PDB file of C-alpha atoms in Angstrom:
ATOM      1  CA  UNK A   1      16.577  -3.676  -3.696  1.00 97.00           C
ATOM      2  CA  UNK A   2      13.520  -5.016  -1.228  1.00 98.00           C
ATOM      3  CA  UNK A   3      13.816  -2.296   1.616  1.00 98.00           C
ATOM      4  CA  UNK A   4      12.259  -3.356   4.875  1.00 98.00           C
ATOM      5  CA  UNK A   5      11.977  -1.052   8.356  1.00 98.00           C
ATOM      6  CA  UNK A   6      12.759  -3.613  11.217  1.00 98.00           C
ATOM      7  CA  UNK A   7      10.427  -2.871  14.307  1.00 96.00           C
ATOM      8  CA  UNK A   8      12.768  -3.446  17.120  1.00 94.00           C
ATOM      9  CA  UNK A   9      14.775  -0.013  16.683  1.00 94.00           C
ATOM     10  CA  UNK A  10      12.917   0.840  13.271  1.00 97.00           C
ATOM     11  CA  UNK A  11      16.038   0.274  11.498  1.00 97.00           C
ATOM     12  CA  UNK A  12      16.324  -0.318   7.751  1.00 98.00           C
ATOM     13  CA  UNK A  13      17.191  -3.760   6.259  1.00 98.00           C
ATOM     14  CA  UNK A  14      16.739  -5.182   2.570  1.00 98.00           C
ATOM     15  CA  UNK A  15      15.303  -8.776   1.595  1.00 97.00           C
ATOM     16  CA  UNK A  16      17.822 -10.918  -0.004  1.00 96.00           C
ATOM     17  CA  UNK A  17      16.265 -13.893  -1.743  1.00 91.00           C
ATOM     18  CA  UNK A  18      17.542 -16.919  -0.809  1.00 90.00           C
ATOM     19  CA  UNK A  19      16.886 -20.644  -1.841  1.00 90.00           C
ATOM     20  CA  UNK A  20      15.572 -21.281   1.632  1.00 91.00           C
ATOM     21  CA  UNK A  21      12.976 -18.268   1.668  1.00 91.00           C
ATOM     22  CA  UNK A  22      14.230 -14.615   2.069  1.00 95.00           C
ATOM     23  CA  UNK A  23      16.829 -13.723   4.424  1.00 97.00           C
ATOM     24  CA  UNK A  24      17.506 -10.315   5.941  1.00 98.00           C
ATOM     25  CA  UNK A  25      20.337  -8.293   6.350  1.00 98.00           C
ATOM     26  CA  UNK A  26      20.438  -4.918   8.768  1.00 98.00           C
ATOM     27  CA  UNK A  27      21.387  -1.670   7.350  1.00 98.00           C
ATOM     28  CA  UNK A  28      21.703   0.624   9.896  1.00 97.00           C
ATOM     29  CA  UNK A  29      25.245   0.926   9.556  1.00 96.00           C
ATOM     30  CA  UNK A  30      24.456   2.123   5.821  1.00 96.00           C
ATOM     31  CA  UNK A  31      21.840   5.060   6.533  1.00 98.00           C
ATOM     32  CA  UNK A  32      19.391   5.674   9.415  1.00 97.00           C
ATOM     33  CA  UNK A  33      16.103   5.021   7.667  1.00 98.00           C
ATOM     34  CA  UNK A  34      15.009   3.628   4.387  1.00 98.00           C
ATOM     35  CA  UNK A  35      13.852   6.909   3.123  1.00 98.00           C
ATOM     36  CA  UNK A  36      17.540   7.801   2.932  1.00 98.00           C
ATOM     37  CA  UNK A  37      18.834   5.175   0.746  1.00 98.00           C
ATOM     38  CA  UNK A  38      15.486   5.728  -1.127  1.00 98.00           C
ATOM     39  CA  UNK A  39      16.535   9.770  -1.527  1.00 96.00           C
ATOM     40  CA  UNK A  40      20.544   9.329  -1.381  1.00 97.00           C
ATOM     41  CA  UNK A  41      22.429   8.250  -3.995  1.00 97.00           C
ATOM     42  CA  UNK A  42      25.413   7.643  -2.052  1.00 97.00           C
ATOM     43  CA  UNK A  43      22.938   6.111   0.577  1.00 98.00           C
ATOM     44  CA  UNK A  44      21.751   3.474  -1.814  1.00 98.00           C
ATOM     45  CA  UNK A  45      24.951   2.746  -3.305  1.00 98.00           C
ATOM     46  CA  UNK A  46      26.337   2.070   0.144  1.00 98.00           C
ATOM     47  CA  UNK A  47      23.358  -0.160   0.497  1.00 98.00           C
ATOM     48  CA  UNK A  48      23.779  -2.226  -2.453  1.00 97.00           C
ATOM     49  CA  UNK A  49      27.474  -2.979  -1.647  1.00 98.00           C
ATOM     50  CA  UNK A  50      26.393  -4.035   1.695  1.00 97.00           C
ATOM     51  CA  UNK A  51      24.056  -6.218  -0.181  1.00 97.00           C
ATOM     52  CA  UNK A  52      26.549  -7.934  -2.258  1.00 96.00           C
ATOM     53  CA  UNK A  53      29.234  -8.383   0.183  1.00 96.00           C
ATOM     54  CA  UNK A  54      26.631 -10.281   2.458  1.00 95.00           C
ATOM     55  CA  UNK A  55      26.475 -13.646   3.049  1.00 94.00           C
ATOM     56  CA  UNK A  56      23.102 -14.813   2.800  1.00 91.00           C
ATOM     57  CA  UNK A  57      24.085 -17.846   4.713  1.00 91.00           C
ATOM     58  CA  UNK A  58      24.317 -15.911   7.589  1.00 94.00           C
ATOM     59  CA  UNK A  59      21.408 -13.721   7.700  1.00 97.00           C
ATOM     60  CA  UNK A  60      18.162 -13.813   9.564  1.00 96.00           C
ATOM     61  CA  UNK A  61      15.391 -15.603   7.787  1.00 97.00           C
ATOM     62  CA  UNK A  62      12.409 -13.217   7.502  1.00 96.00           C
ATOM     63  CA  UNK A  63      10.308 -15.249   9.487  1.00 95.00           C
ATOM     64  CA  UNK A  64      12.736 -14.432  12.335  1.00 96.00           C
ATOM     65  CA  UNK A  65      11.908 -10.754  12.410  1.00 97.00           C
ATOM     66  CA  UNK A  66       8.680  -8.177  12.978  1.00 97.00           C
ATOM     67  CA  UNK A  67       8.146  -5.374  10.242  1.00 98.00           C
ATOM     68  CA  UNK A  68       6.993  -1.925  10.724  1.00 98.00           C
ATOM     69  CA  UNK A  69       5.851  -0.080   7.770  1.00 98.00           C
ATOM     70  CA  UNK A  70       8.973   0.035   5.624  1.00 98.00           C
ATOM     71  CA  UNK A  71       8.781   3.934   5.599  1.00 98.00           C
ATOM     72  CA  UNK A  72       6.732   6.785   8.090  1.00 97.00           C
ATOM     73  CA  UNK A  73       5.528   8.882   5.705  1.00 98.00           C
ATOM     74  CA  UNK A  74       4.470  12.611   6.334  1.00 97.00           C
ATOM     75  CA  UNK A  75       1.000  12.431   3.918  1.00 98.00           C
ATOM     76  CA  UNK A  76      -0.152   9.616   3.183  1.00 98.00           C
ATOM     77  CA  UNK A  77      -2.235  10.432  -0.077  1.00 98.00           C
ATOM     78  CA  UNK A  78      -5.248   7.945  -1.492  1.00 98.00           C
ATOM     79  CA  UNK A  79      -6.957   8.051  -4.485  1.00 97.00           C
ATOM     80  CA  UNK A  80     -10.636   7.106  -5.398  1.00 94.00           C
ATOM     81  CA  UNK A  81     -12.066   5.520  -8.387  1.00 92.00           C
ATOM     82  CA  UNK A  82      -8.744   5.714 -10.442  1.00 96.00           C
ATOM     83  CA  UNK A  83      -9.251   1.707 -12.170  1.00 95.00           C
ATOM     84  CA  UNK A  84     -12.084   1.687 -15.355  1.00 92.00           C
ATOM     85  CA  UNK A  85     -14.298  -0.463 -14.532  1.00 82.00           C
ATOM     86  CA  UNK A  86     -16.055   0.789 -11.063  1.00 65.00           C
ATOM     87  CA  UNK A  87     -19.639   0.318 -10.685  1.00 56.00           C
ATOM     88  CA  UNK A  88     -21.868   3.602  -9.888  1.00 52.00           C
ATOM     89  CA  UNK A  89     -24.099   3.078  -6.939  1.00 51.00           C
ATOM     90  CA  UNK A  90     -27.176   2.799  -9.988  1.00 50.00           C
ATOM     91  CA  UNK A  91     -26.057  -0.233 -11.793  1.00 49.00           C
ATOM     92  CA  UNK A  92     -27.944   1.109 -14.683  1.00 50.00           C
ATOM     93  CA  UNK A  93     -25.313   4.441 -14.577  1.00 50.00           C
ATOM     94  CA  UNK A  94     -22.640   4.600 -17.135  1.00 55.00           C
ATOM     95  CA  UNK A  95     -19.550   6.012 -15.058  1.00 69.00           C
ATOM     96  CA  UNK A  96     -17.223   8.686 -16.733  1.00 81.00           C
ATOM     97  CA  UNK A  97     -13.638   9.165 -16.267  1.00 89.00           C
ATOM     98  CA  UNK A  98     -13.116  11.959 -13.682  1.00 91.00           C
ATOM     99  CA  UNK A  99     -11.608  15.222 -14.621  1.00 94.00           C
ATOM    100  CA  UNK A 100      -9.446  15.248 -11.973  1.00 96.00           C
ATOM    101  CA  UNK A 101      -8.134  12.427  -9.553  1.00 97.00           C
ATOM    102  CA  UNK A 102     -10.303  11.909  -6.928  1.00 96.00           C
ATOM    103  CA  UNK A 103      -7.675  12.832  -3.323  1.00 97.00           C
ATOM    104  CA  UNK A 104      -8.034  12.318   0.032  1.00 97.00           C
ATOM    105  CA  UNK A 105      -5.246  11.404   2.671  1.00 98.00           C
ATOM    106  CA  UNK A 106      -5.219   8.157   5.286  1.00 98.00           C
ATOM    107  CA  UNK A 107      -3.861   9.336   8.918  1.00 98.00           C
ATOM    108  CA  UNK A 108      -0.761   8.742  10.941  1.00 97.00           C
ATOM    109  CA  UNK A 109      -3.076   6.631  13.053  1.00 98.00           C
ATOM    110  CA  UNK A 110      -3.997   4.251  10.794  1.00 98.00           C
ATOM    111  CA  UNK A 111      -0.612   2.933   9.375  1.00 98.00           C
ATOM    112  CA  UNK A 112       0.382  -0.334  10.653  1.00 98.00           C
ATOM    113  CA  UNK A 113       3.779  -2.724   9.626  1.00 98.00           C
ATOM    114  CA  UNK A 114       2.915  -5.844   7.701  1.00 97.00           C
ATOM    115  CA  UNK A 115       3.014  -8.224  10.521  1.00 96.00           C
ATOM    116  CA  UNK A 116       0.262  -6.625  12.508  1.00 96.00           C
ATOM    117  CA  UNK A 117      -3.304  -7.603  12.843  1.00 97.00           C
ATOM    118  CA  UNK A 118      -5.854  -4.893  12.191  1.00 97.00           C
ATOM    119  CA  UNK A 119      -8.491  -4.561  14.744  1.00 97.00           C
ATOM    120  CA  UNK A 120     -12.056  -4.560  13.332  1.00 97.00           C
ATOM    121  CA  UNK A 121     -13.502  -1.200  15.148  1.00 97.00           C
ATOM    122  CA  UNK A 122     -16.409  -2.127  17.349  1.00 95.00           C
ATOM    123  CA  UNK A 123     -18.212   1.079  15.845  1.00 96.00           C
ATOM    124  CA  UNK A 124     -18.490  -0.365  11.957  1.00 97.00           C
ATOM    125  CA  UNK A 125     -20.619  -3.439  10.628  1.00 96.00           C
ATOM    126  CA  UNK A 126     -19.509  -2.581   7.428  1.00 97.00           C
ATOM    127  CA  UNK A 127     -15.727  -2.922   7.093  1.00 98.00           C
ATOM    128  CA  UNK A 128     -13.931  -3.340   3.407  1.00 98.00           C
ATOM    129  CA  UNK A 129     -10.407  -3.891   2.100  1.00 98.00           C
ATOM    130  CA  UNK A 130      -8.929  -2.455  -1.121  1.00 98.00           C
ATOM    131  CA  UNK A 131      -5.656  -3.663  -2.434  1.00 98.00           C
ATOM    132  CA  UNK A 132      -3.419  -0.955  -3.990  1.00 98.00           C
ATOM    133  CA  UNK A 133       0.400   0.509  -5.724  1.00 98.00           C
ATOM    134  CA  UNK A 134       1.952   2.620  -3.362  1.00 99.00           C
ATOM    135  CA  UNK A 135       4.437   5.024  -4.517  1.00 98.00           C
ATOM    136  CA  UNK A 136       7.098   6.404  -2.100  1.00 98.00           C
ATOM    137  CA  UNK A 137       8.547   9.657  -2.821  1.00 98.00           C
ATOM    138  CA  UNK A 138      12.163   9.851  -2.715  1.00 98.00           C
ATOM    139  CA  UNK A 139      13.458  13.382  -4.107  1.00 98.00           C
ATOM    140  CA  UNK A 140      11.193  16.187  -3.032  1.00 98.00           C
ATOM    141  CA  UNK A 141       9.160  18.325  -5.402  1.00 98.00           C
ATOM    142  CA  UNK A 142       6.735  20.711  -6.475  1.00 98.00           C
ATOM    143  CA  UNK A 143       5.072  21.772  -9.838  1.00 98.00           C
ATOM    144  CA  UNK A 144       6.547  18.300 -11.003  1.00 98.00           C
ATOM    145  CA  UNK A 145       6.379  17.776 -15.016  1.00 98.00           C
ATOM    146  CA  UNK A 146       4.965  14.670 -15.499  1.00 98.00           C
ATOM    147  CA  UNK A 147       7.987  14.067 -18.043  1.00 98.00           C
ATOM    148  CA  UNK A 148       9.921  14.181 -15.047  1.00 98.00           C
ATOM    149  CA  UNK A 149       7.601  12.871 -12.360  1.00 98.00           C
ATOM    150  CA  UNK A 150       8.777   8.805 -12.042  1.00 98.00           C
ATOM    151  CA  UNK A 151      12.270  10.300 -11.211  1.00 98.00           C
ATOM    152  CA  UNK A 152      10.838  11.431  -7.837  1.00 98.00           C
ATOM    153  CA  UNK A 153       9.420   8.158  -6.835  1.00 98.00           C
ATOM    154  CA  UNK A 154      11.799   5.780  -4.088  1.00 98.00           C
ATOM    155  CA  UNK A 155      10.247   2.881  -4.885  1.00 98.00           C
ATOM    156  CA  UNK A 156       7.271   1.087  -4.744  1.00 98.00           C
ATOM    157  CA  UNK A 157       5.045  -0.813  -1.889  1.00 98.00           C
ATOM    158  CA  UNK A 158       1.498  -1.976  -1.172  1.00 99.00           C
ATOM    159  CA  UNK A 159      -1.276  -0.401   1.333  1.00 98.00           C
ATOM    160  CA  UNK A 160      -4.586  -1.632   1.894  1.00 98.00           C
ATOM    161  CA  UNK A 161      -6.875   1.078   1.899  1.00 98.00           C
ATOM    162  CA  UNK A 162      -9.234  -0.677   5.133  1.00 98.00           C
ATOM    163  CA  UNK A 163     -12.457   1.309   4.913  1.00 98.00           C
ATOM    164  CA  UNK A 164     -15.119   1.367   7.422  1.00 98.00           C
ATOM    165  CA  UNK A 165     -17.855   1.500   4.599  1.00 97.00           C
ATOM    166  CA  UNK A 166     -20.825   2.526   6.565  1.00 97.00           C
ATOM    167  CA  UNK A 167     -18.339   5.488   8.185  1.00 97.00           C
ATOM    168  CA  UNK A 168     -17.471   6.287   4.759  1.00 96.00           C
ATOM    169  CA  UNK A 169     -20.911   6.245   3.360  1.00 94.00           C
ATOM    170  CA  UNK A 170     -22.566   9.129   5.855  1.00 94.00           C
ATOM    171  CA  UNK A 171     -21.468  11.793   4.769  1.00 91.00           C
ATOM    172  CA  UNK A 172     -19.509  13.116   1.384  1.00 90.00           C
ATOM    173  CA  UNK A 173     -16.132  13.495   3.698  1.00 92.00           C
ATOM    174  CA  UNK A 174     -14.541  10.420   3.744  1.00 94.00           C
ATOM    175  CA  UNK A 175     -11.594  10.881   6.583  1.00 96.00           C
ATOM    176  CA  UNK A 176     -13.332   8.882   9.420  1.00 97.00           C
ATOM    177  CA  UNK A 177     -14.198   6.098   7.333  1.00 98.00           C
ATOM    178  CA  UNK A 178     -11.017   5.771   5.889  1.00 98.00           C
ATOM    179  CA  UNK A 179      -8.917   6.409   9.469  1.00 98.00           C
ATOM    180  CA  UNK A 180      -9.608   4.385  11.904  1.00 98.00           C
ATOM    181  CA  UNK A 181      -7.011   3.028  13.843  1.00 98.00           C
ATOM    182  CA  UNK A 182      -4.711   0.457  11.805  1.00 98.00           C
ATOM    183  CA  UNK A 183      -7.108   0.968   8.752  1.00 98.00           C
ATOM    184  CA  UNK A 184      -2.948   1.193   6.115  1.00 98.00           C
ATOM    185  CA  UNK A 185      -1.333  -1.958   6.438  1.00 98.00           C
ATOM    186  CA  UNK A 186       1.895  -0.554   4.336  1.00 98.00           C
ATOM    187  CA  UNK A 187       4.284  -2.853   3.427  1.00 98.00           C
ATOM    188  CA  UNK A 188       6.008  -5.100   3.838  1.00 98.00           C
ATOM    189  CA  UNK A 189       8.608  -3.786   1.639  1.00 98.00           C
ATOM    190  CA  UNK A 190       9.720  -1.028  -0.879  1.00 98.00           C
ATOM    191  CA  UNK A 191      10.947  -2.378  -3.989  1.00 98.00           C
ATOM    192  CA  UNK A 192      13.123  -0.092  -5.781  1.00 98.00           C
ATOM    193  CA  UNK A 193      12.257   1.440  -9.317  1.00 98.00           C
ATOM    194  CA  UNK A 194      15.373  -0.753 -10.973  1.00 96.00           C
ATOM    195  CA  UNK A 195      13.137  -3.655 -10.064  1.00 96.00           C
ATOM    196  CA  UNK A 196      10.028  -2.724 -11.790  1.00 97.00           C
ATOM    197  CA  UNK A 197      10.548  -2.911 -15.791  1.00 94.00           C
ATOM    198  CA  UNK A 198       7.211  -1.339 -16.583  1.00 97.00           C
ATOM    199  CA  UNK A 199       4.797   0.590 -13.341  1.00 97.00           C
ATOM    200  CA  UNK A 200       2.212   0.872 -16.624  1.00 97.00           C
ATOM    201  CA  UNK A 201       1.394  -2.912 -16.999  1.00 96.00           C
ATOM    202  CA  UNK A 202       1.276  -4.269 -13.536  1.00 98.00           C
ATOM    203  CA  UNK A 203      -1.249  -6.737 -12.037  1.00 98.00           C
ATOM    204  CA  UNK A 204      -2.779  -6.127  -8.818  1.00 98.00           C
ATOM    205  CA  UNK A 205      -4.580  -9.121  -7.316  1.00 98.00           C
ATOM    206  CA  UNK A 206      -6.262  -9.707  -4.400  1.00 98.00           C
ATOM    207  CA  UNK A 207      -6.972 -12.573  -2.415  1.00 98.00           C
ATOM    208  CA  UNK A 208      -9.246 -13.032   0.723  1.00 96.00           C
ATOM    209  CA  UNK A 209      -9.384 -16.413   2.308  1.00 89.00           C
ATOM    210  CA  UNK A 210      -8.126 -18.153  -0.733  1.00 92.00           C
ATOM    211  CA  UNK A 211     -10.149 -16.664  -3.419  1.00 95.00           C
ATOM    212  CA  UNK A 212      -9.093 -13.952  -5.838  1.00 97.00           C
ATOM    213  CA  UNK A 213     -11.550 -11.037  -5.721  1.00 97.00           C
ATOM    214  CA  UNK A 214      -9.467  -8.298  -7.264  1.00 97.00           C
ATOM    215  CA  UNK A 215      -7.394  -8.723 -11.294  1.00 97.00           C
ATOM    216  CA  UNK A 216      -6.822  -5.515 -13.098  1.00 97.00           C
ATOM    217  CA  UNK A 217      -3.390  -4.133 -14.782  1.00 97.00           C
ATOM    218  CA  UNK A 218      -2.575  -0.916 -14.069  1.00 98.00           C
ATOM    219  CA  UNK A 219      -2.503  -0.300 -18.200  1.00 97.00           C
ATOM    220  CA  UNK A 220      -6.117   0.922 -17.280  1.00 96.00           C
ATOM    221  CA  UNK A 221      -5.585   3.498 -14.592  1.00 97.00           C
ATOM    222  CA  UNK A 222      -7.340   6.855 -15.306  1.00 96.00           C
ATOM    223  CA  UNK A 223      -4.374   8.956 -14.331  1.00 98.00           C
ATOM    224  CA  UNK A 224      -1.159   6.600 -14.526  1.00 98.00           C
ATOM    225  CA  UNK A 225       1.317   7.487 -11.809  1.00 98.00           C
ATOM    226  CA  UNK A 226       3.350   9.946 -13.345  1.00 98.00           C
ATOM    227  CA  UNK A 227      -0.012  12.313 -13.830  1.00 98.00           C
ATOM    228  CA  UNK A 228      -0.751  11.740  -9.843  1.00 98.00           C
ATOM    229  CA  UNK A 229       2.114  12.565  -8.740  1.00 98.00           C
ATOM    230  CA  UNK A 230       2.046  15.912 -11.155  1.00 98.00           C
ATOM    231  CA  UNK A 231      -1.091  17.481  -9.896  1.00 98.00           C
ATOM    232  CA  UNK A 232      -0.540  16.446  -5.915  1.00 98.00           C
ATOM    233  CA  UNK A 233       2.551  18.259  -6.250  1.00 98.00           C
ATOM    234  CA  UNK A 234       0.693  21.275  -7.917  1.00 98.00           C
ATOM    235  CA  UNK A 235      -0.756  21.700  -4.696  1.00 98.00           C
ATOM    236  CA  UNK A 236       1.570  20.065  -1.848  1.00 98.00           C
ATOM    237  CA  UNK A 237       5.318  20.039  -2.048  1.00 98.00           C
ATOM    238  CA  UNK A 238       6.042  15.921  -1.833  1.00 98.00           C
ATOM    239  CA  UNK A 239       8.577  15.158   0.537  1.00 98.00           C
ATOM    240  CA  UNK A 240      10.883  12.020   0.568  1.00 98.00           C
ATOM    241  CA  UNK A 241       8.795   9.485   2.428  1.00 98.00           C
ATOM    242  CA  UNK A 242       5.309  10.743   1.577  1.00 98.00           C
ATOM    243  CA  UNK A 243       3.010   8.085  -0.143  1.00 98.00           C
ATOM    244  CA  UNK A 244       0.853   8.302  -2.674  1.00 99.00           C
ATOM    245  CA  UNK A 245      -1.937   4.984  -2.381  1.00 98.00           C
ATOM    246  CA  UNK A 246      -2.844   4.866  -6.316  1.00 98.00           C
ATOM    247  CA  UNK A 247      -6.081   3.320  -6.167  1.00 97.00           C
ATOM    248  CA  UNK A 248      -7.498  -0.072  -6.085  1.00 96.00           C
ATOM    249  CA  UNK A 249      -9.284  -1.713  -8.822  1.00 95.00           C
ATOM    250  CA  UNK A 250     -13.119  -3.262  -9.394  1.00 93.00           C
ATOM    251  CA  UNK A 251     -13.908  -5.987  -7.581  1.00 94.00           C
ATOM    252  CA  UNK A 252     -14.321  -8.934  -9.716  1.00 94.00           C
ATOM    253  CA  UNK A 253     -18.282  -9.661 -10.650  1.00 92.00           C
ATOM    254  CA  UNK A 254     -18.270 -13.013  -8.323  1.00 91.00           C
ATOM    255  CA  UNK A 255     -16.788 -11.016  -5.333  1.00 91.00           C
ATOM    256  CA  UNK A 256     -19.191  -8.241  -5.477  1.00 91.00           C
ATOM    257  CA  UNK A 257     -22.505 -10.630  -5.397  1.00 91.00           C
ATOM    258  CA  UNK A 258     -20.726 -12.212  -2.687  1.00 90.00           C
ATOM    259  CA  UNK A 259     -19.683  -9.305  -0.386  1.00 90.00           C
ATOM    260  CA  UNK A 260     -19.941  -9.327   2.861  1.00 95.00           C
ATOM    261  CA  UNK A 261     -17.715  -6.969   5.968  1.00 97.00           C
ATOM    262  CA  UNK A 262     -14.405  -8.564   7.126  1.00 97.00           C
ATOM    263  CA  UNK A 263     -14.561 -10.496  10.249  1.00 96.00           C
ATOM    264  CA  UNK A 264     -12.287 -12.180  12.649  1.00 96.00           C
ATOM    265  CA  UNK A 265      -9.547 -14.518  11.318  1.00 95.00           C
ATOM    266  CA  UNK A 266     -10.219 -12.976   7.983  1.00 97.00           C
ATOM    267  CA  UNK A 267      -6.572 -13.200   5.748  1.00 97.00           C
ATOM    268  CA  UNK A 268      -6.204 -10.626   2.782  1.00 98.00           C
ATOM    269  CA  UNK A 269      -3.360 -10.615   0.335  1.00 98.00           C
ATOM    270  CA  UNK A 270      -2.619  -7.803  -1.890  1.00 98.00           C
ATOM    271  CA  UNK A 271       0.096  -9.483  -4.649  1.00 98.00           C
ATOM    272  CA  UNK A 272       1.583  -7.191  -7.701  1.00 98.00           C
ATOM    273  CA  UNK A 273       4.609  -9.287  -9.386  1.00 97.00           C
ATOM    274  CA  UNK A 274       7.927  -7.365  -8.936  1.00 97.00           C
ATOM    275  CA  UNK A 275       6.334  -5.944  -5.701  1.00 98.00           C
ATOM    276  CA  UNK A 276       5.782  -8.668  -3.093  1.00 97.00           C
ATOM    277  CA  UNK A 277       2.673  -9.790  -1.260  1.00 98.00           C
ATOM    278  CA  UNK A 278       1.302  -7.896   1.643  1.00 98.00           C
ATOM    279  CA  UNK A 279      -1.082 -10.045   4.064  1.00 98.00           C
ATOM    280  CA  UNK A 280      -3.102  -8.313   6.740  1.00 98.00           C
ATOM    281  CA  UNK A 281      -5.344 -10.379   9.536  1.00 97.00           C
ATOM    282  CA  UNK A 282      -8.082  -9.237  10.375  1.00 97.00           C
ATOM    283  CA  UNK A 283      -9.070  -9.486  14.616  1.00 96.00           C
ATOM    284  CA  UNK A 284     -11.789  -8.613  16.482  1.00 94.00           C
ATOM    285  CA  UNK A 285     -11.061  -7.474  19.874  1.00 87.00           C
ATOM    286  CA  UNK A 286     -13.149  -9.371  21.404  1.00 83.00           C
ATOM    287  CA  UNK A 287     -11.992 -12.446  20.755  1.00 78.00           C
ATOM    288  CA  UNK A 288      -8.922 -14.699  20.653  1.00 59.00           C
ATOM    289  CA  UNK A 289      -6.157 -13.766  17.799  1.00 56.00           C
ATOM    290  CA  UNK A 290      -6.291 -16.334  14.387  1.00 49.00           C
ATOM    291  CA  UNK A 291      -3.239 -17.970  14.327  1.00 50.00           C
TER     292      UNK A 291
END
């Protein structure tokens, strides 16, 4: 299942593909939120029937509706330098695996639905996009085996972890630079493990303004999802909802000589095949909305 959040009444829906683009069909007669049919056996069983028994013929076409982030999570986790293959800040440095994944947590401030615009803060020349796996937590845990620990995840999205670089950069905390104010597009759906044959050997791309900047396969993570969601939940019991942002990879060579901050009417899509493609725009205030 594709499980959507729609944002009048933030009720849960699923994506049905269709030969004339995906169509949508409300499930709020089913469960209240998507995190129950994520968590709920019975929930997503419900769900599935519902599914079937639909007529895609007479559904909305997604076009038709507005997204909110397909879940609200409670913590919103993010992880640092978790693809081989980032550069150290002295391009003559050789850059080791971390011992231990590299945590910090994006804000309830910052998460925005896939079909809004982030604002480019006024207060940054500097900002970035990362393209990244989300994992949504759908049984609750704590001291997780990792044996065990792909049995707690919902499903699977995509966030963009915006980053106010020059924020980021000033000190060694990262939280303001990572939270301003729409800085997790999350979305636009969660796709459910059934649909995703193999989380090792996934692609995550990235394209801004029609050229690909970001190609890596999550077969070279440093700690592979079920090992992140072992030692968060060492510390932090992980609820149904929460979301655990895995990382995003390198940039490619050509898009790092060519960097330069987002600006208005910039378009970035994060694509992962089995997962969907999540586009965020890019607006500054001051000016008129791209179309």
């Amino acid at each position: 299942m594709r499980l959507i959040t729609l944002k009048d009444g933030m009720r849960p829906a699923a994506l049905v593909a269709s030969p004339d683009g995906d169509r949508v069909i409300d499930l709020s007669g089913v469960a209240e939120s998507v995190v129950r049919i994520l968590g709920d056996a019975s929930a997503a069983d419900a769900a599935r029937a519902a599914i079937e028994a639909a007529d895609p013929s007479t559904l909305p076409l997604r076009s038709e509706v507005t997204l909110a982030p397909p879940v609200t999570p409670g913590t919103i986790f993010a992880i640092g330098y978790n693809y081989r293959g980032h550069t150290a800040a002295d391009p003559d440095a050789v850059v080791a695996d971390p011992a231990h994944p590299d945590v910090f947590v994006k804000t309830a401030n910052a998460l925005r639905g896939a079909d809004e615009a982030v604002v480019l803060p006024l207060q940054s020349e500097d900002v970035d996009y990362e393209g990244e796996i989300a994992l949504v937590i759908g049984t609750a845990g704590r001291d997780i085996d990792p044996a065990d620990a792909l049995g707690h995840v919902g499903g699977y999205t995509l966030l963009n972890d915006v980053s106010a670089r020059d924020w980021q950069n000033r000190t060694s905390q990262w939280t303001l630079g990572k939270n301003f104010d729409g800085f997790a597009p999350l979305g636009p759906a969660v796709v459910t493990p059934d649909e995703i044959s193999n989380p090792a050997d996934l692609v995550v791309e990235v394209e801004r303004d029609g050229e690909i900047t970001v190609s890596q396969s999550t077969s070279t993570l440093i700690f592979p999802f079920a090992e992140l969601i072992a030692y968060l939940s060492q510390a932090v019991t992980l609820m149904p909802g929460d979301v655990i942002s895995t990382g995003t990879p390198q940039k490619l060579t050509s898009a790092l000589a060519t960097h330069r901050p987002l600006a208005h009417g910039d378009a970035v899509t994060i694509r992962v095949a089995g997962i969907g493609e999540l586009t965020t725009r890019f607006v500054d205030p001051h000016k008129t909305p791209a179309p």
